[in-house]
Amino acid sequence: MTPILLRADREGERLDQLLARSVDGLTRSAAQRLLEEGAVTLNGAPARKNTRTAPGDAVALSLPDPVEVDIRPQNIPLDVVYEDADVIVVNKPVGMVVHPAPGHPDGTLVNALLYHCGNSLSGINGALRPGIVHRIDRDTSGLIIAAKNDAAHLALAAQLQDHSLYREYEAVCVGTLKEASGTVDAPIARHPADRKRMCVDPKGGRAAVTHWSVLGRYPGHTHIQCRLETGRTHQIRVHMAYIGHPLLGDVVYGAKKPVRGLAGQCLHARQLSFVHPSAGTRVTVECPLPDYFSQALRKLAR
């Protein structure tokens, strides 16, 4: 792909704003995604979406090759925990990808939602991510909420920003946490050498806060509950590895050898709470631990 070359002409303008006004058809949210994916450089160095420009700065944008969008509704069973005219909350199984991506053109949560919901999904996140307000990793199980209309999507996105939509996870981490609870307050950014990974970056990262508490102790491992104040990519995985206790089965941020019986990290989004976009009342939903997680705990207890 041939990069699009631009010259900044305003003092202190955010880079995502510059891209959105300079490239036809590019929205600010799309510009932010490209920045997060490492597709933009500023004066030859990787840039972040909150970077501010100075007149004369050289900006290079590498747009991905166009891909024909043809997402098929697929009759994939869904574990629906809550649903009404505005939102749907699904208990996603481990191994399911949230939306189509290179290497995963179908069989995703989006394919299943299109079959289940028909045309009643919000369009704010584009054709590839209809209804998707937030994501959880492929190898993380648990609750994820999708919006059925644009008004609901905007309301839920605002709640993500002000933390009134919050999630609680359960996880098993390696090692013994000495305290009963704690907080990791450490900014997260994309890894400078590996764009598929995240890392703690005190200077250039985005604010990220994870509260954890101990639910159970096992030889060499600790069962914990985590509540997110922010929703950065891989946040719990990065934060627990940062304090020396990577998640069991996490081959990206912990031991490289997979754990028998685990498809990925031992991490489950157990509770989700939000203010209903139409009713204005708080809705809190929970789902039980999946079999893979319960089996891991039983093995550790033996």
PDB file of C-alpha atoms in Angstrom:
ATOM      1  CA  MET A   1       0.000   0.000   0.000  1.00  0.00           C
ATOM      2  CA  THR A   2       1.220   3.535  -0.801  1.00  0.00           C
ATOM      3  CA  PRO A   3       1.172   5.854   2.237  1.00  0.00           C
ATOM      4  CA  ILE A   4      -0.827   9.070   2.115  1.00  0.00           C
ATOM      5  CA  LEU A   5       1.539  11.943   2.920  1.00  0.00           C
ATOM      6  CA  LEU A   6       0.249  15.044   4.707  1.00  0.00           C
ATOM      7  CA  ARG A   7       1.700  18.218   6.201  1.00  0.00           C
ATOM      8  CA  ALA A   8       0.234  19.591   9.409  1.00  0.00           C
ATOM      9  CA  ASP A   9      -0.832  23.227   9.109  1.00  0.00           C
ATOM     10  CA  ARG A  10      -2.313  23.981  12.528  1.00  0.00           C
ATOM     11  CA  GLU A  11      -0.668  24.421  15.906  1.00  0.00           C
ATOM     12  CA  GLY A  12      -1.799  21.971  18.610  1.00  0.00           C
ATOM     13  CA  GLU A  13      -4.347  20.073  16.526  1.00  0.00           C
ATOM     14  CA  ARG A  14      -4.982  16.471  17.506  1.00  0.00           C
ATOM     15  CA  LEU A  15      -3.641  14.059  14.936  1.00  0.00           C
ATOM     16  CA  ASP A  16      -6.936  12.163  14.598  1.00  0.00           C
ATOM     17  CA  GLN A  17      -8.680  15.463  13.802  1.00  0.00           C
ATOM     18  CA  LEU A  18      -6.088  16.313  11.157  1.00  0.00           C
ATOM     19  CA  LEU A  19      -6.544  12.937   9.490  1.00  0.00           C
ATOM     20  CA  ALA A  20     -10.351  13.097   9.574  1.00  0.00           C
ATOM     21  CA  ARG A  21     -10.489  16.522   7.893  1.00  0.00           C
ATOM     22  CA  SER A  22      -7.721  15.792   5.388  1.00  0.00           C
ATOM     23  CA  VAL A  23      -8.652  12.345   4.061  1.00  0.00           C
ATOM     24  CA  ASP A  24     -11.959  11.996   2.222  1.00  0.00           C
ATOM     25  CA  GLY A  25     -14.290   9.450   3.784  1.00  0.00           C
ATOM     26  CA  LEU A  26     -12.163   8.948   6.910  1.00  0.00           C
ATOM     27  CA  THR A  27     -14.083   9.462  10.154  1.00  0.00           C
ATOM     28  CA  ARG A  28     -12.385  10.490  13.365  1.00  0.00           C
ATOM     29  CA  SER A  29     -13.145   7.121  14.993  1.00  0.00           C
ATOM     30  CA  ALA A  30     -11.631   5.323  11.987  1.00  0.00           C
ATOM     31  CA  ALA A  31      -8.585   7.583  12.224  1.00  0.00           C
ATOM     32  CA  GLN A  32      -8.225   6.669  15.899  1.00  0.00           C
ATOM     33  CA  ARG A  33      -8.359   2.952  15.065  1.00  0.00           C
ATOM     34  CA  LEU A  34      -5.642   3.409  12.436  1.00  0.00           C
ATOM     35  CA  LEU A  35      -3.493   5.255  14.958  1.00  0.00           C
ATOM     36  CA  GLU A  36      -3.977   2.456  17.499  1.00  0.00           C
ATOM     37  CA  GLU A  37      -3.015  -0.095  14.849  1.00  0.00           C
ATOM     38  CA  GLY A  38       0.276   1.693  14.123  1.00  0.00           C
ATOM     39  CA  ALA A  39      -0.732   2.819  10.613  1.00  0.00           C
ATOM     40  CA  VAL A  40       0.264   6.462  11.171  1.00  0.00           C
ATOM     41  CA  THR A  41       3.681   8.039  11.645  1.00  0.00           C
ATOM     42  CA  LEU A  42       4.551  11.596  12.652  1.00  0.00           C
ATOM     43  CA  ASN A  43       7.935  12.806  11.443  1.00  0.00           C
ATOM     44  CA  GLY A  44       8.885   9.173  10.856  1.00  0.00           C
ATOM     45  CA  ALA A  45       7.938   7.859  14.311  1.00  0.00           C
ATOM     46  CA  PRO A  46       4.806   5.918  15.366  1.00  0.00           C
ATOM     47  CA  ALA A  47       2.065   8.297  16.461  1.00  0.00           C
ATOM     48  CA  ARG A  48      -0.756   8.175  18.990  1.00  0.00           C
ATOM     49  CA  LYS A  49      -4.232   9.573  18.544  1.00  0.00           C
ATOM     50  CA  ASN A  50      -3.803  12.214  21.269  1.00  0.00           C
ATOM     51  CA  THR A  51      -0.608  13.529  19.666  1.00  0.00           C
ATOM     52  CA  ARG A  52      -0.843  17.212  18.796  1.00  0.00           C
ATOM     53  CA  THR A  53       0.773  18.577  15.683  1.00  0.00           C
ATOM     54  CA  ALA A  54       2.816  21.623  14.809  1.00  0.00           C
ATOM     55  CA  PRO A  55       2.837  23.361  11.412  1.00  0.00           C
ATOM     56  CA  GLY A  56       5.153  21.517   9.029  1.00  0.00           C
ATOM     57  CA  ASP A  57       4.965  18.129  10.786  1.00  0.00           C
ATOM     58  CA  ALA A  58       5.154  15.265   8.276  1.00  0.00           C
ATOM     59  CA  VAL A  59       2.325  12.729   8.627  1.00  0.00           C
ATOM     60  CA  ALA A  60       2.206   9.408   6.771  1.00  0.00           C
ATOM     61  CA  LEU A  61      -0.948   7.292   6.759  1.00  0.00           C
ATOM     62  CA  SER A  62      -0.950   3.708   5.466  1.00  0.00           C
ATOM     63  CA  LEU A  63      -4.517   2.757   4.645  1.00  0.00           C
ATOM     64  CA  PRO A  64      -5.284  -0.965   4.579  1.00  0.00           C
ATOM     65  CA  ASP A  65      -6.162  -2.448   1.223  1.00  0.00           C
ATOM     66  CA  PRO A  66      -9.916  -2.300   0.614  1.00  0.00           C
ATOM     67  CA  VAL A  67     -11.770  -5.459   1.563  1.00  0.00           C
ATOM     68  CA  GLU A  68     -15.196  -6.316   0.257  1.00  0.00           C
ATOM     69  CA  VAL A  69     -17.569  -6.489   3.196  1.00  0.00           C
ATOM     70  CA  ASP A  70     -19.836  -9.504   2.995  1.00  0.00           C
ATOM     71  CA  ILE A  71     -20.672 -10.671   6.496  1.00  0.00           C
ATOM     72  CA  ARG A  72     -23.122 -13.548   6.456  1.00  0.00           C
ATOM     73  CA  PRO A  73     -25.620 -14.126   9.235  1.00  0.00           C
ATOM     74  CA  GLN A  74     -24.824 -17.558  10.671  1.00  0.00           C
ATOM     75  CA  ASN A  75     -27.011 -19.724  12.858  1.00  0.00           C
ATOM     76  CA  ILE A  76     -24.500 -20.030  15.677  1.00  0.00           C
ATOM     77  CA  PRO A  77     -26.005 -20.760  19.115  1.00  0.00           C
ATOM     78  CA  LEU A  78     -25.817 -17.819  21.497  1.00  0.00           C
ATOM     79  CA  ASP A  79     -26.040 -17.842  25.287  1.00  0.00           C
ATOM     80  CA  VAL A  80     -28.218 -14.733  25.643  1.00  0.00           C
ATOM     81  CA  VAL A  81     -28.195 -13.460  29.222  1.00  0.00           C
ATOM     82  CA  TYR A  82     -30.291 -10.300  28.664  1.00  0.00           C
ATOM     83  CA  GLU A  83     -32.119  -8.843  25.674  1.00  0.00           C
ATOM     84  CA  ASP A  84     -34.652  -6.132  24.881  1.00  0.00           C
ATOM     85  CA  ALA A  85     -35.342  -3.663  22.068  1.00  0.00           C
ATOM     86  CA  ASP A  86     -32.163  -1.663  22.771  1.00  0.00           C
ATOM     87  CA  VAL A  87     -29.442  -4.050  23.885  1.00  0.00           C
ATOM     88  CA  ILE A  88     -28.385  -7.675  23.967  1.00  0.00           C
ATOM     89  CA  VAL A  89     -25.911  -9.202  26.434  1.00  0.00           C
ATOM     90  CA  VAL A  90     -24.266 -12.468  25.452  1.00  0.00           C
ATOM     91  CA  ASN A  91     -22.097 -14.898  27.400  1.00  0.00           C
ATOM     92  CA  LYS A  92     -19.321 -15.409  24.832  1.00  0.00           C
ATOM     93  CA  PRO A  93     -17.577 -18.778  24.884  1.00  0.00           C
ATOM     94  CA  VAL A  94     -13.806 -19.030  24.922  1.00  0.00           C
ATOM     95  CA  GLY A  95     -12.410 -19.309  21.402  1.00  0.00           C
ATOM     96  CA  MET A  96     -15.062 -17.166  19.696  1.00  0.00           C
ATOM     97  CA  VAL A  97     -13.782 -14.075  17.868  1.00  0.00           C
ATOM     98  CA  VAL A  98     -15.955 -10.980  18.359  1.00  0.00           C
ATOM     99  CA  HIS A  99     -15.917  -9.599  14.810  1.00  0.00           C
ATOM    100  CA  PRO A 100     -14.497 -10.638  11.422  1.00  0.00           C
ATOM    101  CA  ALA A 101     -10.802  -9.987  10.979  1.00  0.00           C
ATOM    102  CA  PRO A 102      -7.942 -11.356   8.866  1.00  0.00           C
ATOM    103  CA  GLY A 103      -7.852 -15.098   9.443  1.00  0.00           C
ATOM    104  CA  HIS A 104     -11.366 -15.094  10.944  1.00  0.00           C
ATOM    105  CA  PRO A 105     -13.801 -14.166   8.165  1.00  0.00           C
ATOM    106  CA  ASP A 106     -16.792 -15.894   9.755  1.00  0.00           C
ATOM    107  CA  GLY A 107     -17.920 -17.893  12.761  1.00  0.00           C
ATOM    108  CA  THR A 108     -17.697 -14.726  14.866  1.00  0.00           C
ATOM    109  CA  LEU A 109     -20.024 -13.197  17.411  1.00  0.00           C
ATOM    110  CA  VAL A 110     -21.050 -10.629  14.785  1.00  0.00           C
ATOM    111  CA  ASN A 111     -22.122 -13.409  12.382  1.00  0.00           C
ATOM    112  CA  ALA A 112     -24.210 -14.922  15.160  1.00  0.00           C
ATOM    113  CA  LEU A 113     -25.736 -11.567  16.168  1.00  0.00           C
ATOM    114  CA  LEU A 114     -26.714 -10.797  12.574  1.00  0.00           C
ATOM    115  CA  TYR A 115     -28.661 -14.069  12.443  1.00  0.00           C
ATOM    116  CA  HIS A 116     -30.214 -13.577  15.886  1.00  0.00           C
ATOM    117  CA  CYS A 117     -31.048  -9.870  15.625  1.00  0.00           C
ATOM    118  CA  GLY A 118     -31.564  -9.408  11.897  1.00  0.00           C
ATOM    119  CA  ASN A 119     -31.117  -5.779  10.878  1.00  0.00           C
ATOM    120  CA  SER A 120     -31.615  -4.434  14.402  1.00  0.00           C
ATOM    121  CA  LEU A 121     -27.992  -3.689  15.250  1.00  0.00           C
ATOM    122  CA  SER A 122     -26.377  -0.260  15.501  1.00  0.00           C
ATOM    123  CA  GLY A 123     -24.223   0.898  12.611  1.00  0.00           C
ATOM    124  CA  ILE A 124     -21.928   3.312  14.437  1.00  0.00           C
ATOM    125  CA  ASN A 125     -18.938   0.946  14.517  1.00  0.00           C
ATOM    126  CA  GLY A 126     -19.132   0.243  10.799  1.00  0.00           C
ATOM    127  CA  ALA A 127     -20.107  -2.711   8.646  1.00  0.00           C
ATOM    128  CA  LEU A 128     -17.534  -5.050  10.173  1.00  0.00           C
ATOM    129  CA  ARG A 129     -18.616  -4.399  13.763  1.00  0.00           C
ATOM    130  CA  PRO A 130     -22.397  -3.857  13.773  1.00  0.00           C
ATOM    131  CA  GLY A 131     -23.690  -3.429  17.311  1.00  0.00           C
ATOM    132  CA  ILE A 132     -20.294  -3.930  18.937  1.00  0.00           C
ATOM    133  CA  VAL A 133     -19.708  -1.457  21.772  1.00  0.00           C
ATOM    134  CA  HIS A 134     -16.681  -3.111  23.380  1.00  0.00           C
ATOM    135  CA  ARG A 135     -14.660  -6.280  22.866  1.00  0.00           C
ATOM    136  CA  ILE A 136     -13.207  -9.132  24.846  1.00  0.00           C
ATOM    137  CA  ASP A 137     -10.348 -11.295  23.651  1.00  0.00           C
ATOM    138  CA  ARG A 138     -10.919 -14.432  21.631  1.00  0.00           C
ATOM    139  CA  ASP A 139      -9.570 -16.597  24.458  1.00  0.00           C
ATOM    140  CA  THR A 140     -11.475 -14.752  27.179  1.00  0.00           C
ATOM    141  CA  SER A 141     -14.992 -15.920  28.000  1.00  0.00           C
ATOM    142  CA  GLY A 142     -17.924 -14.034  29.439  1.00  0.00           C
ATOM    143  CA  LEU A 143     -20.301 -11.123  29.068  1.00  0.00           C
ATOM    144  CA  ILE A 144     -20.302  -8.707  26.175  1.00  0.00           C
ATOM    145  CA  ILE A 145     -22.992  -6.141  25.352  1.00  0.00           C
ATOM    146  CA  ALA A 146     -24.126  -5.090  21.873  1.00  0.00           C
ATOM    147  CA  ALA A 147     -26.401  -2.217  20.861  1.00  0.00           C
ATOM    148  CA  LYS A 148     -29.470  -2.668  18.681  1.00  0.00           C
ATOM    149  CA  ASN A 149     -29.729   0.960  17.586  1.00  0.00           C
ATOM    150  CA  ASP A 150     -27.485   3.993  17.290  1.00  0.00           C
ATOM    151  CA  ALA A 151     -29.003   5.845  20.248  1.00  0.00           C
ATOM    152  CA  ALA A 152     -28.323   2.901  22.538  1.00  0.00           C
ATOM    153  CA  HIS A 153     -24.799   2.593  21.136  1.00  0.00           C
ATOM    154  CA  LEU A 154     -23.993   6.247  21.840  1.00  0.00           C
ATOM    155  CA  ALA A 155     -25.387   5.963  25.370  1.00  0.00           C
ATOM    156  CA  LEU A 156     -23.356   2.839  26.152  1.00  0.00           C
ATOM    157  CA  ALA A 157     -20.197   4.317  24.628  1.00  0.00           C
ATOM    158  CA  ALA A 158     -20.596   7.361  26.892  1.00  0.00           C
ATOM    159  CA  GLN A 159     -20.942   5.031  29.886  1.00  0.00           C
ATOM    160  CA  LEU A 160     -17.699   3.319  28.933  1.00  0.00           C
ATOM    161  CA  GLN A 161     -16.031   6.723  28.982  1.00  0.00           C
ATOM    162  CA  ASP A 162     -17.404   7.815  32.360  1.00  0.00           C
ATOM    163  CA  HIS A 163     -17.111   4.292  33.874  1.00  0.00           C
ATOM    164  CA  SER A 164     -20.828   3.940  34.663  1.00  0.00           C
ATOM    165  CA  LEU A 165     -20.739   0.802  32.515  1.00  0.00           C
ATOM    166  CA  TYR A 166     -18.455  -1.516  34.412  1.00  0.00           C
ATOM    167  CA  ARG A 167     -17.359  -5.117  34.284  1.00  0.00           C
ATOM    168  CA  GLU A 168     -16.081  -7.591  36.827  1.00  0.00           C
ATOM    169  CA  TYR A 169     -13.882 -10.494  35.838  1.00  0.00           C
ATOM    170  CA  GLU A 170     -12.586 -13.611  37.526  1.00  0.00           C
ATOM    171  CA  ALA A 171      -9.125 -14.886  36.734  1.00  0.00           C
ATOM    172  CA  VAL A 172      -6.424 -17.228  37.939  1.00  0.00           C
ATOM    173  CA  CYS A 173      -2.980 -15.722  38.137  1.00  0.00           C
ATOM    174  CA  VAL A 174       0.376 -17.378  38.650  1.00  0.00           C
ATOM    175  CA  GLY A 175       2.008 -16.953  42.055  1.00  0.00           C
ATOM    176  CA  THR A 176       0.727 -15.942  45.468  1.00  0.00           C
ATOM    177  CA  LEU A 177      -0.666 -12.456  45.958  1.00  0.00           C
ATOM    178  CA  LYS A 178       0.225 -11.554  49.544  1.00  0.00           C
ATOM    179  CA  GLU A 179      -2.406  -8.851  50.046  1.00  0.00           C
ATOM    180  CA  ALA A 180      -6.147  -9.476  50.053  1.00  0.00           C
ATOM    181  CA  SER A 181      -6.761  -6.739  47.489  1.00  0.00           C
ATOM    182  CA  GLY A 182      -5.020  -4.040  45.540  1.00  0.00           C
ATOM    183  CA  THR A 183      -5.094  -1.646  42.596  1.00  0.00           C
ATOM    184  CA  VAL A 184      -2.889  -1.436  39.525  1.00  0.00           C
ATOM    185  CA  ASP A 185      -2.823   2.115  38.182  1.00  0.00           C
ATOM    186  CA  ALA A 186      -0.490   1.980  35.194  1.00  0.00           C
ATOM    187  CA  PRO A 187      -0.949   3.544  31.728  1.00  0.00           C
ATOM    188  CA  ILE A 188      -1.113   1.112  28.807  1.00  0.00           C
ATOM    189  CA  ALA A 189       0.108   1.602  25.240  1.00  0.00           C
ATOM    190  CA  ARG A 190       0.811  -0.577  22.244  1.00  0.00           C
ATOM    191  CA  HIS A 191       4.173  -2.334  22.489  1.00  0.00           C
ATOM    192  CA  PRO A 192       6.795  -0.405  20.474  1.00  0.00           C
ATOM    193  CA  ALA A 193       8.348  -3.581  19.017  1.00  0.00           C
ATOM    194  CA  ASP A 194       5.272  -5.804  18.644  1.00  0.00           C
ATOM    195  CA  ARG A 195       2.051  -4.137  17.493  1.00  0.00           C
ATOM    196  CA  LYS A 196      -0.047  -7.158  18.529  1.00  0.00           C
ATOM    197  CA  ARG A 197       0.931  -6.722  22.181  1.00  0.00           C
ATOM    198  CA  MET A 198       0.314  -4.037  24.763  1.00  0.00           C
ATOM    199  CA  CYS A 199       2.601  -2.833  27.537  1.00  0.00           C
ATOM    200  CA  VAL A 200       2.730  -0.482  30.505  1.00  0.00           C
ATOM    201  CA  ASP A 201       4.053   2.877  29.308  1.00  0.00           C
ATOM    202  CA  PRO A 202       4.155   5.522  32.089  1.00  0.00           C
ATOM    203  CA  LYS A 203       4.944   8.358  29.679  1.00  0.00           C
ATOM    204  CA  GLY A 204       2.936   7.635  26.543  1.00  0.00           C
ATOM    205  CA  GLY A 205       0.243   5.210  27.671  1.00  0.00           C
ATOM    206  CA  ARG A 206      -3.467   5.801  28.221  1.00  0.00           C
ATOM    207  CA  ALA A 207      -4.750   5.782  31.799  1.00  0.00           C
ATOM    208  CA  ALA A 208      -5.647   2.265  32.962  1.00  0.00           C
ATOM    209  CA  VAL A 209      -6.869   1.172  36.399  1.00  0.00           C
ATOM    210  CA  THR A 210      -7.588  -2.375  37.557  1.00  0.00           C
ATOM    211  CA  HIS A 211      -8.855  -3.226  41.059  1.00  0.00           C
ATOM    212  CA  TRP A 212      -8.285  -6.806  42.191  1.00  0.00           C
ATOM    213  CA  SER A 213      -9.229  -8.889  45.219  1.00  0.00           C
ATOM    214  CA  VAL A 214      -8.414 -12.450  46.219  1.00  0.00           C
ATOM    215  CA  LEU A 215     -11.178 -15.065  46.015  1.00  0.00           C
ATOM    216  CA  GLY A 216      -9.072 -18.130  46.746  1.00  0.00           C
ATOM    217  CA  ARG A 217      -5.501 -19.319  47.138  1.00  0.00           C
ATOM    218  CA  TYR A 218      -3.977 -22.463  45.642  1.00  0.00           C
ATOM    219  CA  PRO A 219      -0.425 -23.843  45.556  1.00  0.00           C
ATOM    220  CA  GLY A 220       1.464 -21.446  43.318  1.00  0.00           C
ATOM    221  CA  HIS A 221      -1.685 -19.703  42.055  1.00  0.00           C
ATOM    222  CA  THR A 222      -4.329 -17.196  43.161  1.00  0.00           C
ATOM    223  CA  HIS A 223      -7.989 -16.966  42.147  1.00  0.00           C
ATOM    224  CA  ILE A 224      -8.900 -13.285  41.851  1.00  0.00           C
ATOM    225  CA  GLN A 225     -11.725 -10.931  40.986  1.00  0.00           C
ATOM    226  CA  CYS A 226     -10.927  -7.848  38.904  1.00  0.00           C
ATOM    227  CA  ARG A 227     -12.992  -4.727  38.353  1.00  0.00           C
ATOM    228  CA  LEU A 228     -12.052  -2.417  35.512  1.00  0.00           C
ATOM    229  CA  GLU A 229     -12.235   1.351  35.720  1.00  0.00           C
ATOM    230  CA  THR A 230     -10.989   1.562  32.145  1.00  0.00           C
ATOM    231  CA  GLY A 231     -11.207  -0.824  29.223  1.00  0.00           C
ATOM    232  CA  ARG A 232      -7.821  -0.878  27.530  1.00  0.00           C
ATOM    233  CA  THR A 233      -6.866  -3.721  25.226  1.00  0.00           C
ATOM    234  CA  HIS A 234      -5.586  -6.735  27.234  1.00  0.00           C
ATOM    235  CA  GLN A 235      -5.784  -4.585  30.384  1.00  0.00           C
ATOM    236  CA  ILE A 236      -6.064  -7.292  33.054  1.00  0.00           C
ATOM    237  CA  ARG A 237      -3.512  -9.468  31.313  1.00  0.00           C
ATOM    238  CA  VAL A 238      -1.003  -6.620  31.022  1.00  0.00           C
ATOM    239  CA  HIS A 239      -1.555  -5.291  34.546  1.00  0.00           C
ATOM    240  CA  MET A 240      -1.251  -8.648  36.290  1.00  0.00           C
ATOM    241  CA  ALA A 241       1.892  -9.504  34.329  1.00  0.00           C
ATOM    242  CA  TYR A 242       3.247  -6.048  35.201  1.00  0.00           C
ATOM    243  CA  ILE A 243       3.020  -6.790  38.943  1.00  0.00           C
ATOM    244  CA  GLY A 244       4.629 -10.198  38.448  1.00  0.00           C
ATOM    245  CA  HIS A 245       1.502 -12.383  38.379  1.00  0.00           C
ATOM    246  CA  PRO A 246       0.546 -13.183  34.758  1.00  0.00           C
ATOM    247  CA  LEU A 247      -2.670 -15.054  34.138  1.00  0.00           C
ATOM    248  CA  LEU A 248      -2.620 -18.825  34.005  1.00  0.00           C
ATOM    249  CA  GLY A 249      -2.435 -19.937  30.375  1.00  0.00           C
ATOM    250  CA  ASP A 250      -1.490 -16.520  28.971  1.00  0.00           C
ATOM    251  CA  VAL A 251       1.243 -17.361  26.461  1.00  0.00           C
ATOM    252  CA  VAL A 252       1.563 -13.729  25.336  1.00  0.00           C
ATOM    253  CA  TYR A 253       2.285 -12.043  28.671  1.00  0.00           C
ATOM    254  CA  GLY A 254       3.232 -15.060  30.806  1.00  0.00           C
ATOM    255  CA  ALA A 255       4.839 -18.463  30.304  1.00  0.00           C
ATOM    256  CA  LYS A 256       5.114 -19.368  26.626  1.00  0.00           C
ATOM    257  CA  LYS A 257       4.063 -22.983  27.133  1.00  0.00           C
ATOM    258  CA  PRO A 258       0.284 -23.588  26.885  1.00  0.00           C
ATOM    259  CA  VAL A 259      -1.485 -25.067  29.893  1.00  0.00           C
ATOM    260  CA  ARG A 260      -3.161 -28.417  29.323  1.00  0.00           C
ATOM    261  CA  GLY A 261      -6.938 -28.001  29.296  1.00  0.00           C
ATOM    262  CA  LEU A 262      -6.847 -24.255  28.610  1.00  0.00           C
ATOM    263  CA  ALA A 263      -7.373 -22.729  25.168  1.00  0.00           C
ATOM    264  CA  GLY A 264      -5.918 -19.443  26.399  1.00  0.00           C
ATOM    265  CA  GLN A 265      -5.743 -17.377  29.566  1.00  0.00           C
ATOM    266  CA  CYS A 266      -7.949 -18.261  32.535  1.00  0.00           C
ATOM    267  CA  LEU A 267     -10.094 -15.119  32.413  1.00  0.00           C
ATOM    268  CA  HIS A 268     -13.879 -14.784  32.511  1.00  0.00           C
ATOM    269  CA  ALA A 269     -16.069 -11.649  32.343  1.00  0.00           C
ATOM    270  CA  ARG A 270     -18.559 -12.672  35.013  1.00  0.00           C
ATOM    271  CA  GLN A 271     -20.570  -9.521  35.698  1.00  0.00           C
ATOM    272  CA  LEU A 272     -21.625  -6.529  33.594  1.00  0.00           C
ATOM    273  CA  SER A 273     -23.561  -3.498  34.840  1.00  0.00           C
ATOM    274  CA  PHE A 274     -24.937  -0.572  32.832  1.00  0.00           C
ATOM    275  CA  VAL A 275     -27.592   2.126  32.893  1.00  0.00           C
ATOM    276  CA  HIS A 276     -30.329   1.167  30.438  1.00  0.00           C
ATOM    277  CA  PRO A 277     -30.250   3.582  27.457  1.00  0.00           C
ATOM    278  CA  SER A 278     -34.039   4.062  27.408  1.00  0.00           C
ATOM    279  CA  ALA A 279     -35.309   3.267  30.896  1.00  0.00           C
ATOM    280  CA  GLY A 280     -32.491   4.969  32.792  1.00  0.00           C
ATOM    281  CA  THR A 281     -32.418   2.180  35.381  1.00  0.00           C
ATOM    282  CA  ARG A 282     -29.336   0.167  36.246  1.00  0.00           C
ATOM    283  CA  VAL A 283     -29.164  -3.341  34.822  1.00  0.00           C
ATOM    284  CA  THR A 284     -26.701  -5.844  36.288  1.00  0.00           C
ATOM    285  CA  VAL A 285     -26.248  -9.297  34.788  1.00  0.00           C
ATOM    286  CA  GLU A 286     -24.038 -12.214  35.763  1.00  0.00           C
ATOM    287  CA  CYS A 287     -23.063 -15.570  34.309  1.00  0.00           C
ATOM    288  CA  PRO A 288     -21.474 -18.602  36.001  1.00  0.00           C
ATOM    289  CA  LEU A 289     -17.912 -19.736  35.584  1.00  0.00           C
ATOM    290  CA  PRO A 290     -17.506 -21.888  32.460  1.00  0.00           C
ATOM    291  CA  ASP A 291     -16.376 -25.493  32.649  1.00  0.00           C
ATOM    292  CA  TYR A 292     -12.771 -24.788  31.610  1.00  0.00           C
ATOM    293  CA  PHE A 293     -12.389 -22.334  34.499  1.00  0.00           C
ATOM    294  CA  SER A 294     -13.992 -24.618  37.108  1.00  0.00           C
ATOM    295  CA  GLN A 295     -11.870 -27.533  35.933  1.00  0.00           C
ATOM    296  CA  ALA A 296      -8.715 -25.426  36.276  1.00  0.00           C
ATOM    297  CA  LEU A 297      -9.646 -24.596  39.866  1.00  0.00           C
ATOM    298  CA  ARG A 298     -10.310 -28.266  40.643  1.00  0.00           C
ATOM    299  CA  LYS A 299      -6.928 -29.277  39.243  1.00  0.00           C
ATOM    300  CA  LEU A 300      -5.169 -26.605  41.307  1.00  0.00           C
ATOM    301  CA  ALA A 301      -6.964 -27.777  44.439  1.00  0.00           C
ATOM    302  CA  ARG A 302      -5.704 -31.368  44.076  1.00  0.00           C
TER     303      ARG A 302
END
